Short mmCIF file of C-alpha atoms and ligand atoms in Angstrom, two decimals:
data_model
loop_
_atom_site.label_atom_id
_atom_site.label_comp_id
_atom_site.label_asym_id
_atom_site.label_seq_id
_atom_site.Cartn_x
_atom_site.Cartn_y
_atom_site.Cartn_z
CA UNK A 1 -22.41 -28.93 -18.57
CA UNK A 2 -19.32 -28.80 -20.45
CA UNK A 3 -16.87 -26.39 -18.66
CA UNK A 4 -15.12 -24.10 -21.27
CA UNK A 5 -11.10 -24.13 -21.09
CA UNK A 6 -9.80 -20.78 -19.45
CA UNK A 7 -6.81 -19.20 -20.52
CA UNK A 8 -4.62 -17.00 -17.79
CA UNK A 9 -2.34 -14.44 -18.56
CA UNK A 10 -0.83 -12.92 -15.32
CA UNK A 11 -0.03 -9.47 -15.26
CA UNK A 12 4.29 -8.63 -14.74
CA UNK A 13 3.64 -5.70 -12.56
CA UNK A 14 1.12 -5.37 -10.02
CA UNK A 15 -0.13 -2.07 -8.89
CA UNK A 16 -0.44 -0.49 -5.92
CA UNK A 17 -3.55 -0.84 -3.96
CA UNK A 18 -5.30 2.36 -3.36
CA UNK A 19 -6.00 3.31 0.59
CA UNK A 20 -9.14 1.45 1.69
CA UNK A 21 -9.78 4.24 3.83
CA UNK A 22 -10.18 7.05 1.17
CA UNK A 23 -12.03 4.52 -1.78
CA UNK A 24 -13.91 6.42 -4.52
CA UNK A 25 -16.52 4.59 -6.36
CA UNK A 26 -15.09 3.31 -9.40
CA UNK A 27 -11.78 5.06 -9.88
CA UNK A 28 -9.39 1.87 -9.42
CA UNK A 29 -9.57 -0.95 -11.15
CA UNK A 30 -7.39 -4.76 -10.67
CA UNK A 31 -4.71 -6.32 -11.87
CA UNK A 32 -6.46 -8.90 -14.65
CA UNK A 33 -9.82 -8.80 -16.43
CA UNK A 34 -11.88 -11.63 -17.47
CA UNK A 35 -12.76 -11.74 -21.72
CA UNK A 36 -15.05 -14.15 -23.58
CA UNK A 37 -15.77 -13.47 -27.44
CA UNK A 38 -18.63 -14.48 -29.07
CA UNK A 39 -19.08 -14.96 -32.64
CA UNK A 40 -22.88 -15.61 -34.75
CA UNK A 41 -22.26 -19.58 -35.42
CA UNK A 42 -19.39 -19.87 -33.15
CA UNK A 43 -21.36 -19.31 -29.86
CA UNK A 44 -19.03 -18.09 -26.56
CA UNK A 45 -15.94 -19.04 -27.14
CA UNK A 46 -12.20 -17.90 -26.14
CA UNK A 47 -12.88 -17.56 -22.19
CA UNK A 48 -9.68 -15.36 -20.82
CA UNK A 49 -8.32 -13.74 -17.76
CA UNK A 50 -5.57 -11.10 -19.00
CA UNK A 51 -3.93 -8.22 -17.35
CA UNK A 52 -6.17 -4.98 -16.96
CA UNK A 53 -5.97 -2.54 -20.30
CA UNK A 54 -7.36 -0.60 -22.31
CA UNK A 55 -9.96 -2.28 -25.36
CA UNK A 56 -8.87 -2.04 -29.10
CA UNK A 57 -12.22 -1.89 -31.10
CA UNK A 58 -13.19 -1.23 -34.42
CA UNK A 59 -14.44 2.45 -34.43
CA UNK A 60 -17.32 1.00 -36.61
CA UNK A 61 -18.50 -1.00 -33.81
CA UNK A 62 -22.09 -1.27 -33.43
CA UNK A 63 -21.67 -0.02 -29.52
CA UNK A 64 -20.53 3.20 -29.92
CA UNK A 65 -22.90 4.01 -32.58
CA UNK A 66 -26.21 2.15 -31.13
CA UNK A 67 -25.61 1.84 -27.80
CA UNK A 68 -26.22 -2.10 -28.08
CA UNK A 69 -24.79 -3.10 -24.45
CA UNK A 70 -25.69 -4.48 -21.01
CA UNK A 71 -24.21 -4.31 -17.75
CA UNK A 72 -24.43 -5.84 -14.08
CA UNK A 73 -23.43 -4.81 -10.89
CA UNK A 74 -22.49 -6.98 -7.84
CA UNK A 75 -19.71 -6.90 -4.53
CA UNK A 76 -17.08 -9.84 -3.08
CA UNK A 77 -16.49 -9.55 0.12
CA UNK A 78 -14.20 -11.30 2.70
CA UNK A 79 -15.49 -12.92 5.99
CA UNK A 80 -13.86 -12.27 8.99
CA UNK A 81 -12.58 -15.84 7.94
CA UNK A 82 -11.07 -15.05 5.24
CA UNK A 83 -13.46 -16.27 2.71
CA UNK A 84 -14.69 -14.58 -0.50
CA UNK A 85 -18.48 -14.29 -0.07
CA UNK A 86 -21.17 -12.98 -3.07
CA UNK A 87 -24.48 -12.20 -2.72
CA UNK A 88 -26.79 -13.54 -4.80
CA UNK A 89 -24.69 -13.63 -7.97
CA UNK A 90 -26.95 -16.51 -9.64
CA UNK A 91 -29.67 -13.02 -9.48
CA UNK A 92 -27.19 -11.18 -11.04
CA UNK A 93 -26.69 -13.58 -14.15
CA UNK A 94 -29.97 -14.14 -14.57
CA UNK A 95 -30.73 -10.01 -14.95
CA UNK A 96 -27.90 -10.43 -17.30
CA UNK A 97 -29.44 -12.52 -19.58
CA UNK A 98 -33.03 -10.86 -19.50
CA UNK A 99 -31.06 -7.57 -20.04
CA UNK A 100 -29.19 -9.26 -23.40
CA UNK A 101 -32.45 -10.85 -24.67
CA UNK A 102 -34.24 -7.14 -24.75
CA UNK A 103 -31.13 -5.85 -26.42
CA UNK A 104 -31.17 -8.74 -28.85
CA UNK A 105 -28.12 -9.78 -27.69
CA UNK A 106 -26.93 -13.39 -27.23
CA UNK A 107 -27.29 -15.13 -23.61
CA UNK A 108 -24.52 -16.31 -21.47
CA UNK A 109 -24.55 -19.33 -19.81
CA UNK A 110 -25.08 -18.54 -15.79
CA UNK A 111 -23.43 -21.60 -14.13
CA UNK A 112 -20.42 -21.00 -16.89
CA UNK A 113 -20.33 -16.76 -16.26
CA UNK A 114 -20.17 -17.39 -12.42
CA UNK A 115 -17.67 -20.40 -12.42
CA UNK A 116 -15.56 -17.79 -14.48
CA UNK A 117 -16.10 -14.93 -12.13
CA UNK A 118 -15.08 -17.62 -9.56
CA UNK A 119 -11.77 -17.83 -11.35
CA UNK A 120 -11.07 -14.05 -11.43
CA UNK A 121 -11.75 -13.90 -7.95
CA UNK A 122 -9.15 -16.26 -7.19
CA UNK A 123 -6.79 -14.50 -8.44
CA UNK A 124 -8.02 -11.11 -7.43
CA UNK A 125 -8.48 -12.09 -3.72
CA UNK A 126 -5.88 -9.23 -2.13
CA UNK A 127 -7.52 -6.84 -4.01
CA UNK A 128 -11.21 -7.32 -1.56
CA UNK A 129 -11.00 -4.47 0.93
CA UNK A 130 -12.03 -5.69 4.70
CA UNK A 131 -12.66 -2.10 5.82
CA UNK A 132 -16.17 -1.47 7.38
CA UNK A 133 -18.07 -0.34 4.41
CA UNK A 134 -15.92 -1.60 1.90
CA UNK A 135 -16.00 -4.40 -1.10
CA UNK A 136 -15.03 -5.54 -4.31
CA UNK A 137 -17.60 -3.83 -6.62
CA UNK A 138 -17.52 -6.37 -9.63
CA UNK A 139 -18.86 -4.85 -13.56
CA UNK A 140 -19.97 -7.91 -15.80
CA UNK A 141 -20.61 -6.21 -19.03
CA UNK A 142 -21.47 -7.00 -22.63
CA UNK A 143 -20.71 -5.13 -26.06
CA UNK A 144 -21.82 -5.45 -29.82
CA UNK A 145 -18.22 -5.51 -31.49
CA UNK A 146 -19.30 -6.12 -35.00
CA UNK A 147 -18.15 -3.20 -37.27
CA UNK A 148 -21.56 -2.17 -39.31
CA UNK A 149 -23.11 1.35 -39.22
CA UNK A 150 -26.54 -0.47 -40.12
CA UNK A 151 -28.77 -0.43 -37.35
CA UNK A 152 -29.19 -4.20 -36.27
CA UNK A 153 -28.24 -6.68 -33.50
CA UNK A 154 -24.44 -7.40 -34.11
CA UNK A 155 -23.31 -10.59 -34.85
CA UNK A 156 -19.98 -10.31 -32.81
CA UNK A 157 -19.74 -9.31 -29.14
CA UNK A 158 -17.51 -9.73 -26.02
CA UNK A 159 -18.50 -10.10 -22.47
CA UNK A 160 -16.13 -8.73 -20.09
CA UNK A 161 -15.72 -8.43 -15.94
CA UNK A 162 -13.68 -5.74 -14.55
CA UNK A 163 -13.44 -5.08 -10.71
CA UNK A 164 -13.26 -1.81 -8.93
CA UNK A 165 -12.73 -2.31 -4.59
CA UNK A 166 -14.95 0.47 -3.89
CA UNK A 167 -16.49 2.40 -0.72
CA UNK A 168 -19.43 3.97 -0.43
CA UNK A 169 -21.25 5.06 -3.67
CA UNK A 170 -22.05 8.38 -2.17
CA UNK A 171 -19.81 11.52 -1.18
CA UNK A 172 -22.37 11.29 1.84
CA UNK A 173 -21.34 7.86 2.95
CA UNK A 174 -23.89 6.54 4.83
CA UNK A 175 -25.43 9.38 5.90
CA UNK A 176 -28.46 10.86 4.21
CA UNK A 177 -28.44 12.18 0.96
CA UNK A 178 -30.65 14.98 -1.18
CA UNK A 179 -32.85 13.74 -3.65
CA UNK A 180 -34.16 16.40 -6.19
CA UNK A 181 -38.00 14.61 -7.57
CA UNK A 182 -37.21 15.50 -11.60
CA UNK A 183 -40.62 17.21 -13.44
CA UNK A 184 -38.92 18.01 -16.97
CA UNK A 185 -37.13 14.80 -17.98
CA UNK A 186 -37.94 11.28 -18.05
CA UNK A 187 -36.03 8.10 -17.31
CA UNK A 188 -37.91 5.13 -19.01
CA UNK A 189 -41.63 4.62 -20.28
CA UNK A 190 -43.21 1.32 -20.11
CA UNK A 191 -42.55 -1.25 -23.18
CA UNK A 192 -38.84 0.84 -23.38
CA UNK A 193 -35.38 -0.32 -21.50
CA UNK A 194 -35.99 1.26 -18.26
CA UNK A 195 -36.38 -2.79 -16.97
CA UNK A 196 -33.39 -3.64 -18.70
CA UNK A 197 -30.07 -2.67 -17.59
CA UNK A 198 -28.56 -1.26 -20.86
CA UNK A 199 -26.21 2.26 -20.86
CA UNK A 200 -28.38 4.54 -22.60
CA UNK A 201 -31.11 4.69 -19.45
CA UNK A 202 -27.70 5.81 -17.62
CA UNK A 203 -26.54 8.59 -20.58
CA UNK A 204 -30.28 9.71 -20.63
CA UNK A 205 -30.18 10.64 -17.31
CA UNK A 206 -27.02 12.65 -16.84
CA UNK A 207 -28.89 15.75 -18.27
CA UNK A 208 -31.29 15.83 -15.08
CA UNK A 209 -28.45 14.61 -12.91
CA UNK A 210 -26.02 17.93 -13.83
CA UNK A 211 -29.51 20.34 -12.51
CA UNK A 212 -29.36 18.25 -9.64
CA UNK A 213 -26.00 18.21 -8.93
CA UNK A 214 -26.29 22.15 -9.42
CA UNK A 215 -28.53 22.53 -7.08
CA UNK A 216 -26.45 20.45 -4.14
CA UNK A 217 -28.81 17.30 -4.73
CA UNK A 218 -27.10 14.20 -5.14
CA UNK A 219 -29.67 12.26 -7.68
CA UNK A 220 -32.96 12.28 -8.85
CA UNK A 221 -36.20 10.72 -8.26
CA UNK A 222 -37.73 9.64 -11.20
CA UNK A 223 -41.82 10.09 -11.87
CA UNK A 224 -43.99 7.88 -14.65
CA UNK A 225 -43.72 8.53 -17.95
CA UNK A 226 -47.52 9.25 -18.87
CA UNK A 227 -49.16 11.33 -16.07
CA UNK A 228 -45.17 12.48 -14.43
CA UNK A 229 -47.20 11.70 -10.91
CA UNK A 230 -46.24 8.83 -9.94
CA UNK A 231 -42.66 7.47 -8.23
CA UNK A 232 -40.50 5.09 -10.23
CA UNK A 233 -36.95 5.04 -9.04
CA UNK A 234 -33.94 6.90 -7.88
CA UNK A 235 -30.82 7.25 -10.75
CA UNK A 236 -28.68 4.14 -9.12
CA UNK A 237 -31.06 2.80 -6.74
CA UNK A 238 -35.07 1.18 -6.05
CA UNK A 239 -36.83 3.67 -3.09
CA UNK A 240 -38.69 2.60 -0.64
CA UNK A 241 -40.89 5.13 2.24
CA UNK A 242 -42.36 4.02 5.61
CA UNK A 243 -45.71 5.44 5.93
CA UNK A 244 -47.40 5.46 9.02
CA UNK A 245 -45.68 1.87 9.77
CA UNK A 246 -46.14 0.10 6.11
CA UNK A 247 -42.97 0.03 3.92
CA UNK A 248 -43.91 0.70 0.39
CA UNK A 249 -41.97 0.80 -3.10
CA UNK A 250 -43.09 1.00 -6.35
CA UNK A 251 -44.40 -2.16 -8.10
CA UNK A 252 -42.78 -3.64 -10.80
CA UNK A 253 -44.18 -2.07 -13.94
CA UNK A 254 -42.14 -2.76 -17.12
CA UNK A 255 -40.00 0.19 -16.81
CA UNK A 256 -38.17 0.20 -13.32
CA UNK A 257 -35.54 -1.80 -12.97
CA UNK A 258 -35.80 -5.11 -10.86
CA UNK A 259 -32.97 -4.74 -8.18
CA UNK A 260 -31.82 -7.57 -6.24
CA UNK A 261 -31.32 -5.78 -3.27
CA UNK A 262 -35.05 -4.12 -3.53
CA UNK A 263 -36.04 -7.99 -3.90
CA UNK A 264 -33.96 -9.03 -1.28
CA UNK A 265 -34.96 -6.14 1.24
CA UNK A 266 -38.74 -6.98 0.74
CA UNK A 267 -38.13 -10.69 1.78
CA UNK A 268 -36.39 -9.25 4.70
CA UNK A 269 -39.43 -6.80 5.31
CA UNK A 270 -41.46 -10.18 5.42
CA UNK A 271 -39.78 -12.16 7.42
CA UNK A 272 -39.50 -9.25 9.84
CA UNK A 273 -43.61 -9.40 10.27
CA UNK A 274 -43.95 -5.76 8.67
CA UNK A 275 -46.45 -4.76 6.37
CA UNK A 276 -45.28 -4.16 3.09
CA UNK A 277 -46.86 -3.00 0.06
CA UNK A 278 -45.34 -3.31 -3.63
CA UNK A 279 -47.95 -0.66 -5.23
CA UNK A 280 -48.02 2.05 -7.70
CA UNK A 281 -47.05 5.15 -5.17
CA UNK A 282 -47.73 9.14 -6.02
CA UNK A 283 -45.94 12.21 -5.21
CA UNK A 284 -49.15 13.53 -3.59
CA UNK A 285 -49.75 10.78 -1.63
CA UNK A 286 -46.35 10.91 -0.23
CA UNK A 287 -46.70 15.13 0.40
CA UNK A 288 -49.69 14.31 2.38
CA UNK A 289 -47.84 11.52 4.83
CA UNK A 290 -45.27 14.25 4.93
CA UNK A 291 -47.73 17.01 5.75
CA UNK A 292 -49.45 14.29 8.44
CA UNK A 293 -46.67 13.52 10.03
CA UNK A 294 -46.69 9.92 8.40
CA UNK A 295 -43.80 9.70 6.49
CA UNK A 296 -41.76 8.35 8.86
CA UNK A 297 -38.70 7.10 6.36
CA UNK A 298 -37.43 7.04 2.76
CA UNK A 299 -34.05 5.07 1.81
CA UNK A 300 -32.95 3.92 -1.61
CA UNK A 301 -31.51 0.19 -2.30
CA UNK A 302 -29.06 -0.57 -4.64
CA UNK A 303 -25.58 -2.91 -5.32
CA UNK A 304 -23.74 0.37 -5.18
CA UNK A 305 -26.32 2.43 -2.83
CA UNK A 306 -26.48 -0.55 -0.48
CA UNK A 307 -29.17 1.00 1.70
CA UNK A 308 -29.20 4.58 1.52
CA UNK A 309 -31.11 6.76 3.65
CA UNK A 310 -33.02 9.99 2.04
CA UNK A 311 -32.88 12.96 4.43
CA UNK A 312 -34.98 15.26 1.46
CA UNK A 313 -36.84 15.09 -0.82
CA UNK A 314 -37.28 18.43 -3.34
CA UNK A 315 -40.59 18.45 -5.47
CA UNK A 316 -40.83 21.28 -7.64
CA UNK A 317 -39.52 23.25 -4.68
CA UNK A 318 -41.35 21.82 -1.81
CA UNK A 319 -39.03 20.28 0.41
CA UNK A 320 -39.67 17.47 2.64
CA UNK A 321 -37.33 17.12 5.48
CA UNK A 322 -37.30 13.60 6.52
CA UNK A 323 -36.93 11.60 10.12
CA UNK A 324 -35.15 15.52 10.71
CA UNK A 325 -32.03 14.63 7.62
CA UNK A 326 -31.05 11.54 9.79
CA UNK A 327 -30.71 8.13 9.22
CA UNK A 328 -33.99 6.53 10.59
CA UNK A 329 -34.05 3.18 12.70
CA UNK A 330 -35.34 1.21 10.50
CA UNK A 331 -32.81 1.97 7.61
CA UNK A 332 -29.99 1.03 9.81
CA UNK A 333 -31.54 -1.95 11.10
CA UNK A 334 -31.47 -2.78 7.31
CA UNK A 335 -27.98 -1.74 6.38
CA UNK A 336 -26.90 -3.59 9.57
CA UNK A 337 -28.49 -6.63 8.50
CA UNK A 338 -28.01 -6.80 5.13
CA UNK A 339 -24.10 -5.81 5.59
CA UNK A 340 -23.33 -8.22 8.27
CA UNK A 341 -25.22 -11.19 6.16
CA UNK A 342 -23.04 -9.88 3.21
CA UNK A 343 -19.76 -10.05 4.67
CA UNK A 344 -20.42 -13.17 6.94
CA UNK A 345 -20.75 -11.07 10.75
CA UNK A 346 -24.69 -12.88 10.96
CA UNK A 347 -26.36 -15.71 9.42
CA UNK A 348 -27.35 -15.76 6.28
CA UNK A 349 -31.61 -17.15 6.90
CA UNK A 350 -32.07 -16.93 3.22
CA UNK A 351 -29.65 -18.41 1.53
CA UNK A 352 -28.15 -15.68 -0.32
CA UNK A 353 -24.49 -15.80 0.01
CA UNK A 354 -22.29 -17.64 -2.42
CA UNK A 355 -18.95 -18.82 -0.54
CA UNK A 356 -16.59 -18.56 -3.58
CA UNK A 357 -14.92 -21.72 -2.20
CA UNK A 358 -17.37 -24.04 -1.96
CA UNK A 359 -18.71 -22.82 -5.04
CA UNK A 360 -15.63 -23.85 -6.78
CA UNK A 361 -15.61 -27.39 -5.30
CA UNK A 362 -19.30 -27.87 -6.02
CA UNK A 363 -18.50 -26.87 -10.10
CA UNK A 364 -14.87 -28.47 -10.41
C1 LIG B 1 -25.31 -0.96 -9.12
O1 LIG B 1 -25.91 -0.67 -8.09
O2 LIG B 1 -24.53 -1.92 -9.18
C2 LIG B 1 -25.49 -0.20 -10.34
O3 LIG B 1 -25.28 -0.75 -11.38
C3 LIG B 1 -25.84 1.20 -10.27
C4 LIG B 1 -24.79 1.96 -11.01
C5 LIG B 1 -25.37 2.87 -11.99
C6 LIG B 1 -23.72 2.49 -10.16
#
């Protein structure tokens, strides 16, 4: 594979770094910010790393009319070695360009995206907080740049990767948060976006996220389209329960999104000897574990969410109080795990982690 020049602007003045104590998800951003344009005929083209600022775009532009955009998530972190570690990032990519294809949006090459990232990291590398809890959160994104108020797949776009050192994506940190199960709205219906991961199933659901934020719940749960019975996924995160024993989470079904972590947590799940079911999963059947004593945990997986334990569940006013609001033993054996694999403190059985370094070497 050819490797595409990249240019490097350095920024004059660096800024401070905020307190890795006090991080807020997704308030600071670095120094520099990676670019590549992409023109119909031209391919990808122009790969960058400039300073961090603001975008000039045509107000024309097909995003900000049609919504025609795709984004990733994924975290850097720094071993106690001092090495910059990923986790699964070739995952990542590949979302990426599954995301762009249902948007009709040109694909990226994976091997050239990462190596890139790679680069970016480099030079970012004092920006990865080592705190307990902490990492570089890292937003690939793609927009249709083309100014044309007809509605059809651009023909210009730019692909972008900011980074954001981040803590916990919850006021609650890792303690259990409130989860209101939505009845009036819907996130995604099957043969729609809801698999893709494209803005407008995020601006669709801030209406149901305000009434639960009203009501002192920090997201929602989100319920099937057709019958509004059965569980799909939290707002920024895959859920999971443990009933009597089994771990289940909702199958893949055309409109939940396909998280890495869920993936990753359910080859964990294995490997651990539990039962584990990926099946469709109803809001009755999970008020009768409740009411039986069986529902023994819920926690939500996510980039962002990490693993985050649910200490309630609110359905239409029914509230389910789970493992007593407290972080059960089998979500921290899982945020243990999958944390210390992450940032290098345990080995890594699967495979998962990307050692920027060697990563480099292997692609120079
Ligand atoms: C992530 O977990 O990386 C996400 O993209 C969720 C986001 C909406 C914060």
């Amino acid at each position: 594979m050819t490797r595409l020049p990249m240019q490097i602007q350095l920024a004059q003045n660096k800024k401070e770094k905020p307190d890795p104590s006090t991080l807020v998800f997704g308030k600071s951003f670095t120094d520099h910010m990676l670019i590549i344009d992409y023109e119909e005929g031209k391919g990808w083209h122009n790969h960058r790393i400039t300073p961090y600022a603001p975008l000039t775009l045509d107000p024309a532009a097909i995003v900000l009319h049609y919504g025609q955009t795709v984004f990733e998530g994924m975290k850097a972190y720094r071993s106690e070695e001092g090495t910059i570690r990923l986790f699964r990032p070739d995952q990542n990519m590949k979302r990426l360009n599954y995301s762009l294809d249902r948007l009709c949006m040109p694909r990226i090459d994976e091997e050239n995206a990462l190596y890139a990232l790679n680069q970016l990291l480099q030079i970012e590398q004092e920006w990865i907080p080592t705190l307990e809890g902490t990492s570089l959160y890292i937003r690939p994104f793609v927009i249709a740049t083309e100014a044309f108020l007809g509605v059809a797949p651009a023909k210009s776009y730019q692909f972008y990767m900011i980074l954001s050192p981040v803590g916990s994506y919850y006021k609650e940190g890792i303690h259990p948060v409130k989860i209101l199960v939505e009845n009036e709205f819907v996130r995604a219906a099957k043969g729609g976006t809801g698999s893709a991961k494209t803005a407008g199933n995020y601006a669709s659901a801030l209406k149901a996220q305000e009434t639960a934020d009203k009501q002192g719940y920090s997201q929602v749960l989100w319920l099937d389209s057709v019958e509004r019975k059965y569980v799909e996924e939290v707002g920024s995160m895959n859920i999971f329960f443990k009933i009597n024993g089994e771990v289940v989470t909702p199958a893949i079904n055309g409109s939940i999104l396909e998280g890495i972590t869920r993936k990753s947590i359910l080859q964990l799940l294995r490997h651990w000897n539990m039962p584990v079911a990926e099946r469709q999963i109803s809001m009755d059947e999970i008020r009768s574990a409740y009411e039986s004593g069986e529902l023994e945990e819920v926690f939500g997986t996510g980039t962002a969410a990490v693993i985050s334990p649910v200490g309630e569940l609110n359905w239409d006013g029914y509230k389910m109080i789970i493992a007593n609001g407290q972080t059960g033993e089998l979500s921290t054996r899982l945020y243990d795990t999958l944390t210390n694999i992450q940032t290098g403190k345990e080995k890594d059985p699967f495979d998962w982690v990307y050692e920027i370094k060697k990563h480099v070497a292997k692609l120079a």
